Short mmCIF file of C-alpha atoms and ligand atoms in Angstrom, two decimals:
data_model
loop_
_atom_site.label_atom_id
_atom_site.label_comp_id
_atom_site.label_asym_id
_atom_site.label_seq_id
_atom_site.Cartn_x
_atom_site.Cartn_y
_atom_site.Cartn_z
CA UNK D 1 0.00 0.00 0.00
CA UNK D 2 1.21 3.58 -0.62
CA UNK D 3 1.23 5.41 2.67
CA UNK D 4 2.07 9.01 3.60
CA UNK D 5 2.80 10.14 7.12
CA UNK D 6 2.46 13.79 8.05
CA UNK D 7 4.79 14.70 10.90
CA UNK D 8 8.01 12.79 11.38
CA UNK D 9 8.70 13.08 15.08
CA UNK D 10 8.90 10.20 17.56
CA UNK D 11 5.69 8.57 16.33
CA UNK D 12 5.78 9.47 12.63
CA UNK D 13 9.37 8.33 12.12
CA UNK D 14 8.85 5.09 14.03
CA UNK D 15 5.68 4.07 12.26
CA UNK D 16 7.11 5.06 8.86
CA UNK D 17 10.11 2.76 9.35
CA UNK D 18 7.88 -0.02 10.71
CA UNK D 19 5.32 0.23 7.88
CA UNK D 20 8.23 0.12 5.41
CA UNK D 21 9.37 -3.00 7.27
CA UNK D 22 5.93 -4.51 6.65
CA UNK D 23 6.46 -3.96 2.90
CA UNK D 24 4.49 -0.75 2.33
CA UNK D 25 5.77 2.21 0.29
CA UNK D 26 6.05 5.03 2.77
CA UNK D 27 6.70 8.74 2.50
CA UNK D 28 7.18 11.08 5.47
CA UNK D 29 5.99 14.66 5.04
CA UNK D 30 7.79 16.83 7.58
CA UNK D 31 8.38 20.59 7.84
CA UNK D 32 11.78 20.19 9.54
CA UNK D 33 14.33 19.81 6.75
CA UNK D 34 16.99 18.37 9.06
CA UNK D 35 14.70 15.42 9.86
CA UNK D 36 13.89 14.96 6.17
CA UNK D 37 17.59 14.97 5.23
CA UNK D 38 18.41 12.57 8.03
CA UNK D 39 15.81 10.00 6.94
CA UNK D 40 16.79 10.29 3.28
CA UNK D 41 20.43 9.78 4.28
CA UNK D 42 19.40 6.53 5.98
CA UNK D 43 19.93 7.89 9.50
CA UNK D 44 17.47 7.90 12.39
CA UNK D 45 16.66 11.45 13.58
CA UNK D 46 15.89 10.14 17.11
CA UNK D 47 17.39 7.56 19.47
CA UNK D 48 15.10 4.52 19.48
CA UNK D 49 16.10 0.87 19.60
CA UNK D 50 15.63 -0.90 16.25
CA UNK D 51 14.99 2.32 14.32
CA UNK D 52 18.49 3.05 13.00
CA UNK D 53 18.82 -0.25 11.14
CA UNK D 54 15.31 -0.07 9.68
CA UNK D 55 15.82 3.45 8.34
CA UNK D 56 19.23 2.43 6.96
CA UNK D 57 17.65 -0.61 5.27
CA UNK D 58 14.62 1.06 3.69
CA UNK D 59 15.66 4.69 3.01
CA UNK D 60 15.88 5.25 -0.72
CA UNK D 61 13.83 2.16 -1.52
CA UNK D 62 10.39 2.05 0.10
CA UNK D 63 10.96 4.82 2.67
CA UNK D 64 11.43 8.49 1.79
CA UNK D 65 10.95 11.87 3.42
CA UNK D 66 10.00 15.22 1.94
CA UNK D 67 9.00 18.73 2.96
CA UNK D 68 6.43 18.82 0.12
CA UNK D 69 2.80 17.87 0.74
CA UNK D 70 2.28 17.35 -3.04
CA UNK D 71 3.65 13.82 -2.84
CA UNK D 72 0.71 12.80 -0.65
CA UNK D 73 -1.38 12.63 -3.83
CA UNK D 74 0.55 9.53 -4.93
CA UNK D 75 -0.51 7.66 -1.80
CA UNK D 76 -3.76 5.94 -0.72
CA UNK D 77 -3.64 6.64 3.00
CA UNK D 78 -2.28 9.53 5.07
CA UNK D 79 -1.57 9.27 8.81
CA UNK D 80 -1.58 12.55 10.73
CA UNK D 81 1.18 12.20 13.36
CA UNK D 82 1.31 15.83 14.40
CA UNK D 83 1.92 17.12 17.93
CA UNK D 84 -1.11 17.81 20.12
CA UNK D 85 0.49 19.77 22.99
CA UNK D 86 -1.21 21.43 25.92
CA UNK D 87 -1.95 25.14 26.21
CA UNK D 88 -0.86 27.12 29.29
CA UNK D 89 -4.10 26.15 31.08
CA UNK D 90 -3.52 22.45 30.33
CA UNK D 91 -6.18 22.11 27.62
CA UNK D 92 -5.60 20.47 24.26
CA UNK D 93 -3.91 22.75 21.72
CA UNK D 94 -5.08 21.86 18.21
CA UNK D 95 -3.30 24.67 16.31
CA UNK D 96 -0.72 22.34 14.71
CA UNK D 97 -3.37 19.74 13.84
CA UNK D 98 -5.47 22.43 12.19
CA UNK D 99 -2.50 23.72 10.17
CA UNK D 100 -1.56 20.19 9.06
CA UNK D 101 -5.15 19.38 8.11
CA UNK D 102 -5.32 22.60 6.06
CA UNK D 103 -2.15 21.74 4.12
CA UNK D 104 -3.35 18.19 3.58
CA UNK D 105 -6.83 19.30 2.49
CA UNK D 106 -5.40 21.78 -0.04
CA UNK D 107 -3.19 19.03 -1.44
CA UNK D 108 -6.08 16.60 -1.78
CA UNK D 109 -8.10 19.16 -3.79
CA UNK D 110 -6.24 18.07 -6.90
CA UNK D 111 -6.08 14.35 -6.17
CA UNK D 112 -7.86 11.90 -8.47
CA UNK D 113 -9.31 8.89 -6.66
CA UNK D 114 -10.21 8.15 -3.08
CA UNK D 115 -8.04 8.98 -0.11
CA UNK D 116 -8.15 7.86 3.50
CA UNK D 117 -6.98 10.28 6.21
CA UNK D 118 -6.17 8.64 9.54
CA UNK D 119 -5.72 10.67 12.73
CA UNK D 120 -2.92 8.98 14.68
CA UNK D 121 -2.28 11.90 17.03
CA UNK D 122 -3.87 11.81 20.47
CA UNK D 123 -7.01 13.98 20.33
CA UNK D 124 -10.12 14.37 22.49
CA UNK D 125 -13.48 12.91 21.38
CA UNK D 126 -15.00 14.91 18.58
CA UNK D 127 -11.72 16.33 17.22
CA UNK D 128 -11.48 14.03 14.19
CA UNK D 129 -15.09 14.51 13.07
CA UNK D 130 -15.76 18.08 14.23
CA UNK D 131 -12.36 19.75 13.68
CA UNK D 132 -10.18 17.78 11.24
CA UNK D 133 -12.93 16.56 8.89
CA UNK D 134 -14.51 20.00 8.24
CA UNK D 135 -11.06 21.49 7.51
CA UNK D 136 -10.31 18.68 5.03
CA UNK D 137 -13.71 19.17 3.36
CA UNK D 138 -13.35 22.94 3.22
CA UNK D 139 -9.82 22.93 1.78
CA UNK D 140 -10.27 20.05 -0.67
CA UNK D 141 -13.81 20.80 -1.80
CA UNK D 142 -14.52 17.09 -1.34
CA UNK D 143 -17.02 15.63 1.12
CA UNK D 144 -16.13 13.03 3.70
CA UNK D 145 -17.55 9.74 2.46
CA UNK D 146 -17.42 10.93 -1.14
CA UNK D 147 -13.74 10.92 -2.15
CA UNK D 148 -12.13 11.45 1.24
CA UNK D 149 -12.66 9.09 4.13
CA UNK D 150 -11.52 9.64 7.71
CA UNK D 151 -10.51 7.34 10.55
CA UNK D 152 -8.98 7.52 14.02
CA UNK D 153 -6.28 5.01 14.95
CA UNK D 154 -4.66 5.86 18.30
CA UNK D 155 -1.08 4.81 18.96
CA UNK D 156 0.06 3.08 22.16
CA UNK D 157 3.81 2.75 21.57
CA UNK D 158 6.20 3.76 24.34
CA UNK D 159 9.45 5.65 23.96
CA UNK D 160 12.43 3.35 24.26
CA UNK D 161 10.53 0.32 22.95
CA UNK D 162 8.65 2.11 20.16
CA UNK D 163 9.58 -0.24 17.32
CA UNK D 164 8.62 -3.48 19.06
CA UNK D 165 5.54 -1.86 20.62
CA UNK D 166 4.34 -0.84 17.16
CA UNK D 167 5.13 -4.16 15.50
CA UNK D 168 3.87 -6.34 18.37
CA UNK D 169 1.07 -4.37 20.05
CA UNK D 170 -1.47 -5.72 22.55
CA UNK D 171 -4.20 -4.15 20.44
CA UNK D 172 -4.92 -2.14 17.33
CA UNK D 173 -7.86 0.24 17.70
CA UNK D 174 -9.64 1.31 14.52
CA UNK D 175 -12.22 4.07 14.85
CA UNK D 176 -14.11 4.44 11.60
CA UNK D 177 -17.39 5.72 10.23
CA UNK D 178 -17.35 3.77 6.96
CA UNK D 179 -16.63 0.09 6.25
CA UNK D 180 -14.13 0.89 3.48
CA UNK D 181 -11.80 2.70 5.87
CA UNK D 182 -11.84 -0.21 8.31
CA UNK D 183 -11.09 -2.66 5.47
CA UNK D 184 -8.16 -0.54 4.23
CA UNK D 185 -6.65 -0.34 7.72
CA UNK D 186 -7.14 -4.05 8.36
CA UNK D 187 -5.23 -4.72 5.13
CA UNK D 188 -2.47 -2.25 6.07
CA UNK D 189 -2.01 -3.88 9.47
CA UNK D 190 -2.59 -7.46 8.27
CA UNK D 191 0.88 -8.83 9.19
CA UNK D 192 0.51 -7.43 12.71
CA UNK D 193 -3.10 -8.57 13.15
CA UNK D 194 -2.12 -12.11 12.21
CA UNK D 195 -0.06 -12.29 15.42
CA UNK D 196 -1.64 -14.29 18.21
CA UNK D 197 -1.20 -11.64 20.91
CA UNK D 198 -2.64 -8.65 19.05
CA UNK D 199 -6.34 -7.88 19.51
CA UNK D 200 -8.32 -5.87 16.99
CA UNK D 201 -10.80 -3.35 18.38
CA UNK D 202 -13.17 -1.90 15.80
CA UNK D 203 -15.22 0.98 17.08
CA UNK D 204 -16.55 4.45 16.31
CA UNK D 205 -14.25 7.42 15.91
CA UNK D 206 -15.15 9.13 19.20
CA UNK D 207 -14.66 5.92 21.21
CA UNK D 208 -11.26 5.38 19.56
CA UNK D 209 -10.26 8.91 20.58
CA UNK D 210 -11.29 8.35 24.21
CA UNK D 211 -9.71 4.87 24.43
CA UNK D 212 -6.30 6.52 24.07
CA UNK D 213 -6.89 9.00 26.90
CA UNK D 214 -8.49 6.37 29.13
CA UNK D 215 -5.48 4.11 28.56
CA UNK D 216 -2.97 6.80 29.52
CA UNK D 217 -5.09 8.09 32.43
CA UNK D 218 -5.28 4.55 33.81
CA UNK D 219 -1.52 3.99 33.60
CA UNK D 220 -0.65 7.42 35.02
CA UNK D 221 -3.14 6.86 37.85
CA UNK D 222 -1.62 3.45 38.54
CA UNK D 223 1.87 4.94 38.89
CA UNK D 224 0.55 7.76 41.11
CA UNK D 225 -1.24 5.24 43.33
CA UNK D 226 1.92 3.17 43.50
CA UNK D 227 3.83 6.33 44.45
CA UNK D 228 1.34 7.26 47.14
CA UNK D 229 1.57 3.72 48.55
CA UNK D 230 5.37 4.02 48.26
CA UNK D 231 5.40 7.30 50.20
CA UNK D 232 3.28 5.68 52.90
CA UNK D 233 5.53 2.59 52.89
CA UNK D 234 8.58 4.80 53.44
CA UNK D 235 6.86 6.51 56.42
CA UNK D 236 6.36 3.06 57.99
CA UNK D 237 9.99 2.19 57.18
CA UNK D 238 8.87 -0.62 54.90
CA UNK D 239 9.93 -1.50 51.38
CA UNK D 240 7.28 -0.54 48.79
CA UNK D 241 8.91 -2.75 46.16
CA UNK D 242 8.45 -5.85 48.31
CA UNK D 243 4.89 -4.86 49.15
CA UNK D 244 3.88 -4.07 45.58
CA UNK D 245 5.57 -7.16 44.15
CA UNK D 246 3.19 -9.20 46.26
CA UNK D 247 0.22 -7.02 45.33
CA UNK D 248 1.08 -7.43 41.63
CA UNK D 249 0.68 -11.21 41.89
CA UNK D 250 -3.06 -10.57 41.87
CA UNK D 251 -3.80 -10.82 38.16
CA UNK D 252 -6.60 -8.25 38.48
CA UNK D 253 -3.84 -5.76 39.30
CA UNK D 254 -0.79 -7.14 37.37
CA UNK D 255 2.87 -6.59 38.11
CA UNK D 256 3.40 -3.97 35.38
CA UNK D 257 3.60 -0.22 36.03
CA UNK D 258 4.31 -0.94 39.68
CA UNK D 259 7.63 0.88 39.97
CA UNK D 260 7.33 3.62 42.56
CA UNK D 261 9.73 6.57 42.76
CA UNK D 262 10.11 9.91 41.03
CA UNK D 263 6.88 9.60 39.07
CA UNK D 264 5.83 9.91 35.47
CA UNK D 265 7.04 12.35 32.87
CA UNK D 266 7.38 12.30 29.11
CA UNK D 267 5.55 13.80 26.19
CA UNK D 268 2.32 11.89 26.79
CA UNK D 269 1.09 11.24 30.34
CA UNK D 270 1.41 14.86 31.56
CA UNK D 271 -0.26 16.51 28.57
CA UNK D 272 -2.85 13.77 28.05
CA UNK D 273 -3.99 13.64 31.67
CA UNK D 274 -4.21 17.45 31.65
CA UNK D 275 -6.14 17.53 28.36
CA UNK D 276 -8.59 14.97 29.73
CA UNK D 277 -9.03 16.97 32.96
CA UNK D 278 -9.60 20.19 31.00
CA UNK D 279 -11.90 18.43 28.52
CA UNK D 280 -13.92 16.84 31.34
CA UNK D 281 -14.35 20.26 33.03
CA UNK D 282 -15.47 21.74 29.71
CA UNK D 283 -18.10 18.99 29.56
CA UNK D 284 -19.25 19.94 33.09
CA UNK D 285 -17.59 17.09 35.01
CA UNK D 286 -15.11 17.65 37.86
CA UNK D 287 -12.35 14.99 37.54
CA UNK D 288 -11.25 14.94 41.19
CA UNK D 289 -9.35 11.67 40.99
CA UNK D 290 -7.33 12.79 37.95
CA UNK D 291 -6.53 16.05 39.78
CA UNK D 292 -5.09 13.97 42.63
CA UNK D 293 -3.16 11.77 40.18
CA UNK D 294 -1.32 14.88 38.97
CA UNK D 295 -0.89 16.33 42.47
CA UNK D 296 0.79 13.14 43.78
CA UNK D 297 3.07 13.06 40.75
CA UNK D 298 4.08 16.68 41.23
CA UNK D 299 5.25 16.13 44.81
CA UNK D 300 7.80 13.36 44.12
CA UNK D 301 10.78 15.42 42.83
CA UNK D 302 10.53 17.80 45.80
CA UNK D 303 10.31 14.87 48.21
CA UNK D 304 13.50 13.44 46.71
CA UNK D 305 15.40 16.71 47.13
CA UNK D 306 14.07 16.99 50.72
CA UNK D 307 15.61 13.58 51.49
CA UNK D 308 18.98 14.84 50.24
CA UNK D 309 18.62 18.04 52.28
CA UNK D 310 18.21 15.93 55.45
CA UNK D 311 21.94 15.08 55.20
CA UNK D 312 23.61 18.44 54.45
CA UNK D 313 22.97 22.03 53.37
CA UNK D 314 22.27 22.10 49.66
CA UNK D 315 23.50 25.72 49.35
CA UNK D 316 26.90 25.45 47.66
CA UNK D 317 26.84 21.61 47.61
CA UNK D 318 27.87 19.71 44.46
CA UNK D 319 25.14 17.25 43.49
CA UNK D 320 25.40 14.63 40.74
CA UNK D 321 22.15 13.97 38.87
CA UNK D 322 22.24 10.57 37.18
CA UNK D 323 19.87 10.39 34.23
CA UNK D 324 18.07 13.16 32.35
CA UNK D 325 15.68 11.40 29.96
CA UNK D 326 12.14 10.83 31.23
CA UNK D 327 12.76 7.08 31.16
CA UNK D 328 15.57 4.78 30.01
CA UNK D 329 16.03 3.90 26.34
CA UNK D 330 15.17 7.33 24.96
CA UNK D 331 16.76 10.76 24.50
CA UNK D 332 13.34 12.37 25.06
CA UNK D 333 13.48 14.81 27.99
CA UNK D 334 10.01 16.32 27.65
CA UNK D 335 8.55 16.76 31.16
CA UNK D 336 11.32 14.58 32.55
CA UNK D 337 11.21 14.36 36.35
CA UNK D 338 14.99 14.82 36.28
CA UNK D 339 14.44 18.41 35.17
CA UNK D 340 12.15 19.08 38.15
CA UNK D 341 14.85 17.68 40.42
CA UNK D 342 17.42 20.00 38.82
CA UNK D 343 15.03 22.96 39.24
CA UNK D 344 14.55 22.19 42.96
CA UNK D 345 18.30 21.75 43.48
CA UNK D 346 18.96 25.05 41.69
CA UNK D 347 16.39 26.87 43.82
CA UNK D 348 18.22 25.66 46.93
CA UNK D 349 21.60 26.87 45.70
CA UNK D 350 23.22 23.53 44.78
CA UNK D 351 25.67 23.10 41.91
CA UNK D 352 24.42 20.38 39.58
CA UNK D 353 26.61 18.07 37.54
CA UNK D 354 24.51 15.85 35.29
CA UNK D 355 25.09 12.75 33.23
CA UNK D 356 22.90 10.84 30.79
CA UNK D 357 24.05 8.37 28.12
CA UNK D 358 22.03 9.97 25.29
CA UNK D 359 19.94 12.95 26.43
CA UNK D 360 22.46 15.65 27.44
CA UNK D 361 22.21 17.62 24.19
CA UNK D 362 18.44 17.87 24.61
CA UNK D 363 18.86 19.50 28.03
CA UNK D 364 21.95 21.67 27.60
CA UNK D 365 20.32 24.61 25.75
CA UNK D 366 17.69 25.14 28.49
CA UNK D 367 20.06 24.44 31.40
CA UNK D 368 23.31 26.26 30.58
CA UNK D 369 24.39 26.54 34.25
CA UNK D 370 24.38 22.76 34.76
CA UNK D 371 27.77 21.01 34.36
CA UNK D 372 27.62 17.97 32.07
CA UNK D 373 29.81 14.90 32.55
CA UNK D 374 30.77 12.28 29.97
CA UNK D 375 30.22 9.35 32.30
CA UNK D 376 28.42 8.60 35.54
CA UNK D 377 31.78 8.19 37.29
CA UNK D 378 32.89 11.63 36.09
CA UNK D 379 29.65 13.19 37.40
CA UNK D 380 30.16 11.52 40.79
CA UNK D 381 33.82 12.59 41.13
CA UNK D 382 34.05 14.94 44.12
CA UNK D 383 30.25 15.24 44.49
CA UNK D 384 28.73 15.76 47.96
CA UNK D 385 25.60 13.89 47.04
CA UNK D 386 23.97 12.05 44.14
CA UNK D 387 20.42 11.45 42.98
CA UNK D 388 19.26 8.77 40.57
CA UNK D 389 16.60 10.29 38.30
CA UNK D 390 16.42 7.77 35.44
CA UNK D 391 16.82 3.98 35.75
CA UNK D 392 19.33 3.49 32.94
CA UNK D 393 20.64 -0.12 33.22
CA UNK D 394 24.25 1.17 33.15
CA UNK D 395 23.67 2.72 36.61
CA UNK D 396 23.27 -0.76 38.12
CA UNK D 397 26.41 -1.84 39.98
CA UNK D 398 27.90 1.65 39.59
CA UNK D 399 30.90 2.57 41.76
CA UNK D 400 30.28 5.67 43.87
CA UNK D 401 33.86 5.58 45.19
CA UNK D 402 34.90 8.95 43.73
CA UNK D 403 32.35 10.98 45.70
CA UNK D 404 33.44 13.42 48.40
CA UNK D 405 30.61 12.04 50.57
CA UNK D 406 28.68 9.04 49.29
CA UNK D 407 25.15 10.24 50.05
CA UNK D 408 22.94 8.68 47.38
CA UNK D 409 19.18 9.21 47.08
CA UNK D 410 17.60 6.87 44.56
CA UNK D 411 14.39 7.89 42.79
CA UNK D 412 14.26 4.82 40.57
CA UNK D 413 15.49 1.76 42.50
CA UNK D 414 18.70 0.84 40.70
CA UNK D 415 20.95 -2.02 41.88
CA UNK D 416 23.37 -0.61 44.43
CA UNK D 417 25.90 -2.08 46.84
CA UNK D 418 24.54 -0.18 49.84
CA UNK D 419 27.31 -1.38 52.16
CA UNK D 420 29.84 0.71 50.21
CA UNK D 421 27.88 3.95 50.76
CA UNK D 422 27.69 6.38 53.68
CA UNK D 423 23.97 6.94 52.99
CA UNK D 424 21.69 5.16 50.56
CA UNK D 425 18.00 6.02 50.64
CA UNK D 426 15.20 5.16 48.26
CA UNK D 427 12.41 7.64 47.73
CA UNK D 428 9.71 5.04 48.40
CA UNK D 429 11.50 2.21 50.22
N1 LIG J 1 5.74 10.13 21.60
C1 LIG J 1 4.99 9.08 21.92
O1 LIG J 1 5.43 8.16 22.61
C2 LIG J 1 3.54 8.98 21.46
C3 LIG J 1 2.90 7.76 21.54
C4 LIG J 1 1.57 7.67 21.13
C5 LIG J 1 0.91 8.80 20.65
N2 LIG J 1 1.58 9.98 20.59
C6 LIG J 1 0.86 11.13 20.02
O2 LIG J 1 1.29 11.26 18.65
C7 LIG J 1 1.33 12.64 18.28
C8 LIG J 1 2.73 13.00 17.77
O3 LIG J 1 3.62 12.85 18.85
P1 LIG J 1 5.21 12.87 18.65
O4 LIG J 1 5.79 12.56 19.99
O5 LIG J 1 5.60 12.08 17.47
O6 LIG J 1 5.44 14.44 18.31
P2 LIG J 1 6.79 15.11 17.86
O7 LIG J 1 6.75 16.51 18.36
O8 LIG J 1 7.95 14.23 18.21
O9 LIG J 1 6.72 15.14 16.24
C9 LIG J 1 5.84 15.87 15.49
C10 LIG J 1 6.50 16.28 14.17
O10 LIG J 1 5.55 16.99 13.37
C11 LIG J 1 6.25 17.98 12.65
N3 LIG J 1 5.30 18.99 12.16
C12 LIG J 1 4.76 20.04 12.85
N4 LIG J 1 3.89 20.70 12.07
C13 LIG J 1 3.89 20.09 10.87
C14 LIG J 1 3.17 20.29 9.66
N5 LIG J 1 2.28 21.28 9.53
N6 LIG J 1 3.41 19.44 8.62
C15 LIG J 1 4.30 18.43 8.72
N7 LIG J 1 5.01 18.18 9.85
C16 LIG J 1 4.79 18.99 10.91
C17 LIG J 1 7.27 18.50 13.65
O11 LIG J 1 8.33 19.19 13.01
C18 LIG J 1 7.70 17.21 14.36
O12 LIG J 1 8.84 16.64 13.74
C19 LIG J 1 0.87 13.42 19.51
O13 LIG J 1 -0.52 13.61 19.45
C20 LIG J 1 1.18 12.46 20.65
O14 LIG J 1 0.36 12.69 21.78
C21 LIG J 1 2.87 10.10 20.97
O1 LIG J 2 6.11 1.45 36.86
C1 LIG J 2 6.34 2.53 36.30
C2 LIG J 2 6.17 2.72 34.90
C3 LIG J 2 6.44 3.98 34.35
N1 LIG J 2 6.87 4.99 35.14
C4 LIG J 2 7.14 6.32 34.53
O2 LIG J 2 6.03 6.69 33.72
C5 LIG J 2 6.48 7.48 32.62
C6 LIG J 2 5.92 6.94 31.33
O3 LIG J 2 6.51 5.69 31.04
P1 LIG J 2 6.04 4.78 29.81
O4 LIG J 2 4.58 4.67 29.83
O5 LIG J 2 6.83 3.54 29.82
O6 LIG J 2 6.55 5.65 28.57
P2 LIG J 2 5.81 6.54 27.46
O7 LIG J 2 6.68 6.49 26.26
O8 LIG J 2 5.46 7.87 28.03
O9 LIG J 2 4.46 5.75 27.07
C7 LIG J 2 3.17 6.14 27.53
O10 LIG J 2 2.66 7.20 26.75
C8 LIG J 2 2.58 6.89 25.33
C9 LIG J 2 2.12 8.15 24.61
O11 LIG J 2 0.76 8.36 24.72
C10 LIG J 2 1.62 5.73 25.14
O12 LIG J 2 1.54 5.44 23.75
C11 LIG J 2 2.12 4.52 25.93
O13 LIG J 2 1.19 3.45 25.80
C12 LIG J 2 2.26 4.93 27.40
O14 LIG J 2 2.80 3.84 28.16
C13 LIG J 2 8.01 7.49 32.69
O15 LIG J 2 8.45 8.71 33.25
C14 LIG J 2 8.35 6.32 33.60
O16 LIG J 2 9.56 6.52 34.31
C15 LIG J 2 7.05 4.82 36.50
O17 LIG J 2 7.43 5.75 37.22
N2 LIG J 2 6.77 3.58 37.04
#
């Protein structure tokens, strides 16, 4: 199938490479020329396991990138993978979606033959049908259902495991209004749907939109609950990890998303939970539980810095921050909890020396006063204290020997030889 993908960020690039892997002819339409050049040169524009080799394999054959929307006309299906950020008040900002839909609609005005537009971005119920569809109709002069069809197909991949999550998902959700669109998408995803562990959910467009938010709200709430239980466990001087490992044996609860600590960050949970809260309020419902989910999450970085401050004055102290990305396996630092930790340390007058295996360059421009080290050992050298902000596997079994005082506060539960340290404290254990 000939597929175009508008927006080549974390999602657009990953799904383009994966759809090329499934044998489709794929073109990425992206306004950032650096990303376009990178893909066409066979290089991954982001750090994501399994992406580099796929882009290297398919670039120039069945995977291309361009800044020109015109090439969309040679394809049958277009996925909109554009950002849907939050506004200052937390509500969903659709400005980029609107602009992308306008460009796409104008392009489709001169297309012969049918075209399917699929919203992949995370959007609140009603957005696809009441915002995107009218723009497409207005710009193209073609009615939905009569030349252009529209569908909503939310994406559940995670950063760090994006390629395998896309190729081996638990479920594929297809929100459609017309049978033809569902049939086209079933054909596109056929190799994935043939897998035993992938469920197909066929539903209406608005339900598909809400499934994505409900999914993320559930997972974010689970981590916040686990963090609240962890905070309580620490007050009782008990180990939350032991407690929650036992709780997770109940298959109604499951052992996944049970890691307590610094909380959730990233480009999705924060903005999606906020958009759902704002959307609910707009609909006249007060989402008290989701408000609490965010409130618990917001307290964790400060709690971690408070634990450090119990051992010495932070004013003038040299603190190593291990990990900057919002989770291991990615260079994405959007809403990373590590940045909140750095902010709190800065407010209390500490000097921060930070290390991350891949994310430093994404932090440096916004945090010029932070010192950056080339290894964890270098960051720890001479430091008065250290905090673990991201659970990169390379931090397991790390030597803290070079520290001036080995006071280590762990926000992520890495493997540490506690006996070699003056102080080792976990945020929730
Ligand atoms: N990142 C994830 O893990 C993830 C997972 C599932 C769903 N989502 C959702 O997918 C959507 C995209 O997320 P992302 O993380 O890939 O965003 P991103 O910011 O990484 O990428 C978006 C890309 O779109 C490009 N762009 C902006 N305007 C454009 C235009 N008019 N035409 C063409 N390209 C344009 C940008 O330059 C950027 O490269 C969001 O709605 C997000 O919530 C993200
Ligand atoms: O037990 C856990 C699990 C996760 N986290 C944190 O939660 C955040 C999110 O982690 P994760 O969900 O693994 O990464 P994302 O890439 O943000 O993926 C989420 O957001 C995506 C974008 O919407 C969805 O597609 C995915 O299904 C959803 O898991 C990170 O800061 C993690 O450190 C914890 O603190 N404890």
